[in-house]
Amino acid sequence: MSQALRIENLVMVRGTKIAVNSIKLKVEPGQITVLLGPNGAGKTSTVLGIAGVVEPEFGEIWLDGVDLKGKDPDEIRRRGIATVPEGHQVLREMTVQDNLRVAGGDLSRSALATAMEQTLSLFPELQSRLGTPAGDLSGGQQQMVAIAQALMVKPRFLVIDELSFGLAPLIVARLVPVIRKIAADGIGVLLIEQFTQLALGLADHAYVMSRGEVSYDGVPDKLVSDPDILHRAYFPVNSREAVGLA
């Protein structure tokens, strides 16, 4: 049985619009898979479908031979898929420590202590802020807390939507080795990212989305050597088409 997370023929409808149109993705354990594409390509809708926040219209989300389509977010987390939503979302009124405790609420006391110790080893700068309300942290520290929350449930797969959103380059550079360490520990990472250079520098495998469909599925080096692939995804209408000449 495949240990990969597989998304098959996923269709997501937002309002009256098909936001994701029959896409296929695969995330292998211990690898970083990146999903690139412009705003409106369907990346976040894909994340919401995988996380169970929005039920897909059609398709399957396979893990361990079980289709997770239509399962609620708690069930999907218990099955081993944790999601870090866009915008470094944290429980702002609660302390950093309580944010982590809530995230690991299903763990036994000893398992919770172990998970917190292991997670904080990735973010030692949070040790001195454990008693601070998460809403008082910088944006970069909040993103660290958001990733730490997801890791508290000991996931097998981690989905991160827009890792670098709103963050200074120095903070992003701090998070890069963390993502590599997470994958090196055997967790499969699906990274949704707008900054292609950052993403391709991390990726073992790459997908590109445009207009709700996957337009590229392959090695990241190909996107580096042939930038036209990304250009066509981000700018799908050329100037002649835009003025009705083609």
Rosetta silent file (secondary structure, phi, psi, omega in degrees, C-alpha in Angstrom):
SEQUENCE: MSQALRIENLVMVRGTKIAVNSIKLKVEPGQITVLLGPNGAGKTSTVLGIAGVVEPEFGEIWLDGVDLKGKDPDEIRRRGIATVPEGHQVLREMTVQDNLRVAGGDLSRSALATAMEQTLSLFPELQSRLGTPAGDLSGGQQQMVAIAQALMVKPRFLVIDELSFGLAPLIVARLVPVIRKIAADGIGVLLIEQFTQLALGLADHAYVMSRGEVSYDGVPDKLVSDPDILHRAYFPVNSREAVGLA
SCORE:     score description
SCORE:     0.000 S_00000001
   1 L     0.000  133.540 -178.999    0.000    0.000    0.000 S_00000001
   2 L   -65.724  137.521  176.849    1.352    3.422   -0.937 S_00000001
   3 L   -91.305   -1.561 -178.401    2.413    5.603    1.995 S_00000001
   4 L   -75.120  156.924  167.784    2.009    8.759   -0.082 S_00000001
   5 E   -88.775  121.909 -175.434   -0.772   11.301    0.250 S_00000001
   6 E  -121.938  129.125  174.657   -2.612   11.233   -3.079 S_00000001
   7 E  -108.817  122.562 -173.874   -5.149   13.734   -4.378 S_00000001
   8 E  -122.190  122.881  171.682   -7.105   12.376   -7.335 S_00000001
   9 E    53.034   40.335 -175.268   -9.386   14.316   -9.696 S_00000001
  10 E   -72.350  129.189  175.614  -10.114   16.956   -7.075 S_00000001
  11 E  -122.741  124.426  177.617  -12.828   19.459   -7.967 S_00000001
  12 E  -120.626  130.513  178.744  -13.485   22.456   -5.703 S_00000001
  13 E  -114.050  126.661  176.959  -16.356   24.865   -6.246 S_00000001
  14 E  -117.006  111.132 -173.389  -16.349   28.285   -4.560 S_00000001
  15 L    69.631 -120.440  177.215  -19.694   30.010   -4.985 S_00000001
  16 L  -106.702    6.971 -173.658  -20.681   29.355   -8.574 S_00000001
  17 E  -107.286  136.936  171.544  -17.100   29.073   -9.853 S_00000001
  18 E   -77.447  108.777 -177.038  -15.010   25.958  -10.362 S_00000001
  19 E   -87.655  -29.411  179.391  -11.869   26.927   -8.446 S_00000001
  20 E  -135.119  127.073 -169.962  -10.068   23.597   -8.858 S_00000001
  21 E  -120.305   91.192  171.243  -10.699   21.426  -11.883 S_00000001
  22 E    57.192   49.088 -179.316   -9.855   17.699  -11.618 S_00000001
  23 E   -87.834  155.659  174.533   -6.288   18.056  -10.340 S_00000001
  24 E  -125.705  131.620  177.529   -3.978   15.244   -9.266 S_00000001
  25 E  -137.460  153.548  173.256   -1.202   15.671   -6.703 S_00000001
  26 E  -139.205  133.216  178.231    1.035   13.286   -4.766 S_00000001
  27 E  -119.851  119.307 -178.554    3.078   14.050   -1.662 S_00000001
  28 L   -89.868  146.484  175.150    5.705   11.511   -0.665 S_00000001
  29 L   -58.916  139.989  175.562    6.834   10.997    2.956 S_00000001
  30 L    74.316    8.043  178.296   10.065   12.800    3.749 S_00000001
  31 L  -121.121  156.464  175.847    9.899   14.982    0.660 S_00000001
  32 E  -104.582  115.231  177.560    9.016   18.631    0.048 S_00000001
  33 E  -107.069  128.069 -178.794    6.461   19.027   -2.706 S_00000001
  34 E  -108.740  146.053  176.831    5.732   22.581   -3.813 S_00000001
  35 E  -121.261  111.802 -175.180    2.586   23.918   -5.426 S_00000001
  36 E  -108.800  161.775  176.217    3.157   27.129   -7.367 S_00000001
  37 L   154.378  160.951 -178.102    0.871   29.467   -9.236 S_00000001
  38 L   -73.314  170.212  171.219   -0.517   32.988   -9.335 S_00000001
  39 L   -55.310  136.826  178.713   -3.266   34.393   -7.139 S_00000001
  40 L    84.830    4.250 -178.613   -6.571   32.832   -8.103 S_00000001
  41 L   -75.650  -19.711 -178.698   -4.991   29.683   -9.513 S_00000001
  42 L   111.512    7.967 -176.329   -6.806   27.471   -6.991 S_00000001
  43 H   -64.675  -50.368 -178.372   -3.970   26.764   -4.564 S_00000001
  44 H   -67.287  -35.816  175.494   -5.747   27.821   -1.370 S_00000001
  45 H   -60.863  -37.939  175.862   -8.958   26.078   -2.454 S_00000001
  46 H   -61.611  -44.853  178.296   -6.884   22.920   -2.823 S_00000001
  47 H   -59.953  -45.563 -178.717   -5.554   23.366    0.718 S_00000001
  48 H   -62.434  -35.260  177.493   -9.061   23.880    2.099 S_00000001
  49 H   -68.814  -43.641  179.100  -10.204   20.695    0.391 S_00000001
  50 H   -63.457  -40.391 -176.592   -7.316   18.633    1.743 S_00000001
  51 H   -75.728  -12.792 -178.292   -7.827   20.025    5.260 S_00000001
  52 L    83.607    8.287  179.434  -11.555   19.281    5.239 S_00000001
  53 L   -72.550  -39.215  174.838  -12.499   22.933    5.758 S_00000001
  54 L  -124.218  128.806 -177.875  -14.422   22.971    2.464 S_00000001
  55 L   -75.735  129.309  177.168  -15.801   19.708    1.098 S_00000001
  56 L   -62.112  150.127  176.079  -14.665   18.946   -2.449 S_00000001
  57 L   -73.135  -32.681 -175.797  -17.334   18.663   -5.093 S_00000001
  58 E  -159.163  160.275  175.210  -15.653   15.603   -6.545 S_00000001
  59 E   108.439 -178.128 -178.492  -12.482   13.526   -6.280 S_00000001
  60 E  -134.401  152.512  174.794  -10.589   11.595   -3.637 S_00000001
  61 E  -127.101  100.281 -168.784   -7.953   12.311   -0.998 S_00000001
  62 E   -98.893  132.058  171.003   -6.192    9.017   -0.319 S_00000001
  63 E  -148.111  124.405 -179.209   -4.061    8.096    2.678 S_00000001
  64 L    56.532   35.757  178.252   -3.469    4.510    3.811 S_00000001
  65 L    76.269    7.841  179.740   -6.160    3.275    1.445 S_00000001
  66 E  -112.186  132.076  175.596   -8.804    5.541    3.009 S_00000001
  67 E   -85.303  115.713 -176.677  -10.557    8.299    1.072 S_00000001
  68 L   -90.107    0.728  178.399  -10.622   11.352    3.350 S_00000001
  69 L   -57.955  129.083  177.904  -12.898   13.414    1.103 S_00000001
  70 L    87.524   -7.250  175.654  -15.765   14.753    3.176 S_00000001
  71 L   -73.685  151.955 -179.800  -14.134   13.964    6.546 S_00000001
  72 L   -78.505  162.320 -175.342  -14.131   16.786    9.060 S_00000001
  73 H   -55.913  -37.678  179.783  -10.883   18.626    9.884 S_00000001
  74 H   -64.196  -41.796  178.282  -10.412   16.864   13.233 S_00000001
  75 H   -64.099  -41.374  179.625  -10.656   13.446   11.595 S_00000001
  76 H   -64.438  -40.361  175.552   -8.190   14.460    8.893 S_00000001
  77 H   -62.605  -43.182  179.766   -5.713   15.662   11.550 S_00000001
  78 H   -63.010  -31.008  178.804   -6.113   12.393   13.450 S_00000001
  79 H   -74.795  -13.605  173.765   -5.363   10.522   10.230 S_00000001
  80 L   118.004   13.109  179.093   -2.037   12.354   10.007 S_00000001
  81 E  -115.945  116.473  178.207   -2.515   15.496    7.886 S_00000001
  82 E  -112.428  144.263 -175.751   -1.910   18.851    9.591 S_00000001
  83 E  -123.845  136.117  172.116   -2.416   22.195    7.886 S_00000001
  84 E  -106.463  103.773 -177.032   -0.859   25.615    8.478 S_00000001
  85 L   -67.935  163.711  176.051   -3.338   28.083    6.932 S_00000001
  86 L   -62.450  142.218  172.274   -2.309   31.278    5.193 S_00000001
  87 L    94.450   23.869  179.409   -1.707   34.305    7.417 S_00000001
  88 L    34.925   67.627 -177.178    0.083   32.750   10.449 S_00000001
  89 L   -81.103  127.979  179.239   -3.149   32.096   12.315 S_00000001
  90 L  -137.789  167.894  173.100   -2.835   31.668   16.079 S_00000001
  91 L   -83.930   96.689 -164.411   -5.083   31.927   19.144 S_00000001
  92 L   -65.198  -34.061 -176.584   -4.180   35.533   19.776 S_00000001
  93 L   -82.758  -12.955 -177.826   -5.505   35.942   23.326 S_00000001
  94 L   -95.576  153.224  178.352   -3.855   32.766   24.564 S_00000001
  95 E   -67.898  164.537  176.531   -0.209   32.399   25.519 S_00000001
  96 H   -58.295  -44.261 -179.426    2.231   30.630   23.245 S_00000001
  97 H   -61.112  -42.467 -179.734    2.343   27.721   25.668 S_00000001
  98 H   -70.855  -31.016  172.548   -1.438   27.409   25.723 S_00000001
  99 H   -57.101  -44.257 -178.632   -1.561   27.585   21.921 S_00000001
 100 H   -72.487  -37.641  178.544    0.655   24.501   21.850 S_00000001
 101 H   -64.049  -42.412  178.460   -1.241   22.759   24.635 S_00000001
 102 H   -62.907  -42.538 -179.496   -4.545   23.236   22.840 S_00000001
 103 H   -62.359  -32.954  179.103   -3.053   21.914   19.601 S_00000001
 104 L  -101.089   28.748 -173.689   -1.882   18.787   21.428 S_00000001
 105 L   -62.357  -22.916 -179.374   -5.057   18.411   23.445 S_00000001
 106 L   -86.254   -4.649 -177.765   -5.644   14.800   22.386 S_00000001
 107 L   -85.780  154.148  172.111   -2.239   13.686   23.666 S_00000001
 108 L   -67.935  167.199 -176.773   -1.533   12.154   27.057 S_00000001
 109 H   -59.530  -44.104 -178.657    0.292   14.325   29.578 S_00000001
 110 H   -69.565  -39.892  179.114    3.645   12.659   28.920 S_00000001
 111 H   -66.678  -36.076  177.875    3.167   12.676   25.142 S_00000001
 112 H   -63.592  -43.767  179.800    2.178   16.349   25.288 S_00000001
 113 H   -63.756  -40.831  179.116    5.352   17.224   27.202 S_00000001
 114 H   -66.060  -44.634 -179.538    7.478   15.289   24.719 S_00000001
 115 H   -62.754  -39.549 -179.945    5.766   16.854   21.704 S_00000001
 116 H   -66.679  -41.349  179.254    6.214   20.338   23.160 S_00000001
 117 H   -63.296  -45.379 -179.208    9.895   19.738   23.858 S_00000001
 118 H   -65.616  -41.079 -178.514   10.529   18.387   20.362 S_00000001
 119 H   -67.838  -43.263 -179.568    8.569   21.162   18.684 S_00000001
 120 H   -68.991  -20.054  176.394   10.228   23.940   20.653 S_00000001
 121 H   -66.287  -23.813  175.710   13.632   22.528   19.735 S_00000001
 122 H   -78.080  -26.534 -176.097   12.872   23.732   16.199 S_00000001
 123 L  -129.911   67.138 -176.718   12.001   27.214   17.471 S_00000001
 124 H   -59.884  -23.600  179.505   14.196   27.937   20.510 S_00000001
 125 H   -67.137  -14.923  177.301   13.354   31.644   20.257 S_00000001
 126 H   -82.199  -15.920 -177.043    9.832   30.778   21.448 S_00000001
 127 H   -56.658  -41.654 -177.509   11.125   29.381   24.751 S_00000001
 128 H   -80.767   -4.105 -177.951   11.363   32.833   26.299 S_00000001
 129 H  -113.443   13.749 -175.139    7.915   33.792   24.955 S_00000001
 130 L   -59.587  -32.144 -179.501    5.885   30.849   26.272 S_00000001
 131 L   -91.404    4.462 -177.691    3.967   33.105   28.664 S_00000001
 132 L   -90.706  135.929  172.935    3.327   35.816   26.070 S_00000001
 133 E   -56.937  134.354 -175.198   -0.062   36.149   24.347 S_00000001
 134 H   -60.379  -29.678  179.818    0.431   34.935   20.792 S_00000001
 135 H   -68.475  -15.247  179.177   -1.185   38.094   19.448 S_00000001
 136 H   -90.090   -3.495 -179.364    1.678   40.145   20.926 S_00000001
 137 L   -79.998  163.198  171.429    4.318   38.317   18.906 S_00000001
 138 L   -68.798  165.488  178.802    5.833   39.510   15.657 S_00000001
 139 H   -59.332  -39.655  178.811    4.462   38.098   12.424 S_00000001
 140 H   -64.747  -42.320  178.434    7.459   35.817   12.085 S_00000001
 141 H   -67.134  -36.599  176.345    7.067   34.465   15.605 S_00000001
 142 H   -62.934  -38.626  177.025    3.361   33.914   15.004 S_00000001
 143 H   -64.661  -37.260  175.528    4.220   31.848   11.930 S_00000001
 144 H   -60.897  -43.908  178.822    6.574   29.799   14.083 S_00000001
 145 H   -63.190  -41.676 -179.599    3.740   29.196   16.554 S_00000001
 146 H   -61.803  -42.679  177.513    1.371   28.233   13.718 S_00000001
 147 H   -67.233  -41.376  179.238    3.856   25.662   12.394 S_00000001
 148 H   -61.264  -40.214  177.143    4.539   24.446   15.942 S_00000001
 149 H   -57.133  -46.403 -178.849    0.796   23.963   16.508 S_00000001
 150 H   -63.880  -36.505 -178.298    0.579   21.740   13.439 S_00000001
 151 H   -74.590  -20.248 -179.311    3.593   19.696   14.546 S_00000001
 152 H   -61.601  -26.643 -178.720    2.134   19.077   18.009 S_00000001
 153 L   -86.359    7.676  178.279   -0.238   16.474   16.550 S_00000001
 154 L    54.213   56.983 -174.699    2.759   14.479   15.213 S_00000001
 155 L   -72.985  160.019  170.112    1.575   14.583   11.605 S_00000001
 156 L   -94.216  -24.039  178.158    2.808   12.405    8.792 S_00000001
 157 E  -136.030  138.071 -178.773    2.037   15.147    6.280 S_00000001
 158 E  -123.477  123.265  178.748    2.217   18.904    6.739 S_00000001
 159 E  -107.306  120.909 -177.673    0.442   21.316    4.382 S_00000001
 160 E  -118.613  117.618 -179.554    1.700   24.911    4.585 S_00000001
 161 E   -96.344  111.704  177.859   -0.218   27.618    2.736 S_00000001
 162 L    58.937   70.319  179.367    1.995   30.611    1.884 S_00000001
 163 L   -53.294  -42.878 -171.016    4.924   30.099    4.230 S_00000001
 164 L   -93.606    6.999 -174.237    6.419   33.530    3.503 S_00000001
 165 L   -56.187  119.095  174.689    3.174   35.555    3.544 S_00000001
 166 L    70.378   13.348 -175.284    3.818   38.984    5.077 S_00000001
 167 L  -106.619  148.168  176.151    7.217   38.019    6.460 S_00000001
 168 L   -69.195  150.082  179.874   10.573   39.772    6.185 S_00000001
 169 H   -54.099  -35.386 -179.684   13.236   37.954    4.132 S_00000001
 170 H   -63.703  -38.775  179.068   15.324   37.385    7.272 S_00000001
 171 H   -69.887  -42.099  178.281   12.438   35.526    8.930 S_00000001
 172 H   -59.566  -43.213  178.551   11.772   33.464    5.804 S_00000001
 173 H   -61.700  -32.782  177.108   15.447   32.491    5.729 S_00000001
 174 H   -68.035  -33.186 -176.314   15.088   31.374    9.362 S_00000001
 175 H   -80.833  -23.136 -176.078   12.138   29.111    8.464 S_00000001
 176 H   -57.960  -50.663  179.051   13.807   27.407    5.492 S_00000001
 177 H   -64.750  -25.984  176.192   16.045   25.058    7.536 S_00000001
 178 H   -65.083  -45.135  179.259   13.061   24.225    9.741 S_00000001
 179 H   -63.187  -40.718  177.647   11.088   23.002    6.732 S_00000001
 180 H   -62.717  -40.881 -179.958   14.085   20.967    5.584 S_00000001
 181 H   -65.820  -40.001  178.788   14.436   19.438    9.067 S_00000001
 182 H   -59.419  -46.051  178.708   10.738   18.536    9.165 S_00000001
 183 H   -66.381  -39.869  179.619   11.072   16.670    5.860 S_00000001
 184 H   -62.178  -25.679  177.230   14.328   15.032    6.966 S_00000001
 185 L   -81.211    2.310  174.390   12.420   13.625    9.945 S_00000001
 186 L   101.697   -0.855  179.553   10.158   11.767    7.503 S_00000001
 187 L   -83.773  131.769  173.859    7.192   14.130    7.288 S_00000001
 188 E   -78.969  131.380 -176.406    5.880   14.810    3.809 S_00000001
 189 E  -115.274  126.911  168.963    5.518   18.554    3.206 S_00000001
 190 E  -107.431  112.074 -174.446    3.179   20.187    0.702 S_00000001
 191 E  -109.180  117.620  175.405    4.309   23.802    0.453 S_00000001
 192 E   -98.116  125.718 -170.590    2.107   26.356   -1.295 S_00000001
 193 L  -152.334  139.187  177.431    4.182   29.403   -2.080 S_00000001
 194 L   -84.143  -32.219 -176.472    4.091   32.478   -4.320 S_00000001
 195 L   -83.534  104.444 -171.093    7.832   33.104   -4.273 S_00000001
 196 H   -66.502  -37.665 -178.265    9.115   30.640   -6.814 S_00000001
 197 H   -62.340  -44.484  177.000   12.825   30.992   -6.045 S_00000001
 198 H   -60.034  -50.204 -175.336   12.256   30.130   -2.397 S_00000001
 199 H   -63.738  -45.120 -176.473    9.986   27.196   -3.217 S_00000001
 200 H   -69.150  -26.270  176.092   12.167   25.691   -5.926 S_00000001
 201 H   -70.108  -19.970 -179.836   15.188   25.895   -3.647 S_00000001
 202 H   -99.212  -23.130 -161.890   13.365   23.615   -1.194 S_00000001
 203 L   -76.421  141.312  163.828   11.481   21.318   -3.543 S_00000001
 204 L   -92.844  -29.838  179.629   11.959   17.653   -4.317 S_00000001
 205 E  -146.560  149.444 -175.436    8.964   17.779   -6.662 S_00000001
 206 E  -133.276  142.579  169.158    6.970   20.654   -8.130 S_00000001
 207 E  -123.294  147.941  173.740    3.486   21.307   -9.420 S_00000001
 208 E  -123.728  132.426  176.859    2.296   24.473  -11.107 S_00000001
 209 E  -110.932  144.274  174.089   -1.364   25.513  -11.130 S_00000001
 210 E  -148.909  128.312  178.146   -3.036   27.939  -13.491 S_00000001
 211 L    52.858   40.915  174.466   -6.752   28.671  -13.767 S_00000001
 212 L    82.371    1.817 -178.189   -7.646   25.790  -11.472 S_00000001
 213 E  -126.253  155.565  175.856   -5.654   23.148  -13.329 S_00000001
 214 E   -81.540  120.017 -179.389   -2.211   21.607  -12.988 S_00000001
 215 E  -103.318  -10.853  176.452   -0.070   22.855  -15.849 S_00000001
 216 E  -150.377  139.169  178.677    3.206   21.269  -14.729 S_00000001
 217 E  -144.312  104.544 -177.150    4.066   18.128  -12.748 S_00000001
 218 E   176.769 -159.762 -176.502    7.739   17.290  -12.515 S_00000001
 219 L   -76.594  145.400 -179.701   11.202   18.065  -11.211 S_00000001
 220 H   -65.123  -29.475 -178.640   11.905   21.605   -9.952 S_00000001
 221 H   -59.276  -31.718  179.848   15.072   21.884  -12.048 S_00000001
 222 H   -64.729  -35.303  179.386   12.964   21.964  -15.215 S_00000001
 223 H   -71.846  -27.917  177.150   11.199   25.102  -13.972 S_00000001
 224 H   -74.794  -43.232 -176.233   14.576   26.725  -13.342 S_00000001
 225 H   -78.498  -22.722 -179.697   15.991   25.815  -16.758 S_00000001
 226 L  -128.258   77.498 -175.570   12.777   26.647  -18.634 S_00000001
 227 L   -64.161  -15.131  177.975   11.240   29.740  -16.996 S_00000001
 228 H   -62.041  -27.134  178.598    8.638   29.988  -19.768 S_00000001
 229 H   -61.092  -47.537  178.192    6.681   27.213  -18.024 S_00000001
 230 H   -69.782  -38.511 -178.729    6.124   29.446  -15.009 S_00000001
 231 H   -59.766  -41.473  179.993    5.663   32.536  -17.151 S_00000001
 232 H   -67.058  -30.048  178.318    2.777   30.897  -19.029 S_00000001
 233 H   -73.362  -40.689 -177.625    1.138   29.966  -15.708 S_00000001
 234 H   -81.669  -26.373 -179.739    1.429   33.445  -14.219 S_00000001
 235 L  -132.459   71.317 -171.313    0.648   35.271  -17.467 S_00000001
 236 L   -71.006  -17.649 -179.191   -1.584   32.857  -19.443 S_00000001
 237 L  -108.978  118.161  179.381   -2.922   35.485  -21.855 S_00000001
 238 L   -80.398  173.150 -171.803   -0.343   37.058  -24.145 S_00000001
 239 H   -65.138  -33.757  179.431   -0.590   40.599  -25.362 S_00000001
 240 H   -67.380  -41.325  177.888   -2.031   39.684  -28.765 S_00000001
 241 H   -64.696  -38.706 -175.639   -4.824   37.669  -27.164 S_00000001
 242 H   -61.840  -28.561 -178.550   -5.478   40.460  -24.660 S_00000001
 243 L  -107.086   13.625  174.923   -6.280   42.915  -27.440 S_00000001
 244 L    77.294   25.176 -178.030   -8.169   40.416  -29.585 S_00000001
 245 L  -100.062   -3.201 -179.172   -5.442   39.925  -32.211 S_00000001
 246 L  -134.933    0.000    0.000   -5.009   36.175  -31.763 S_00000001
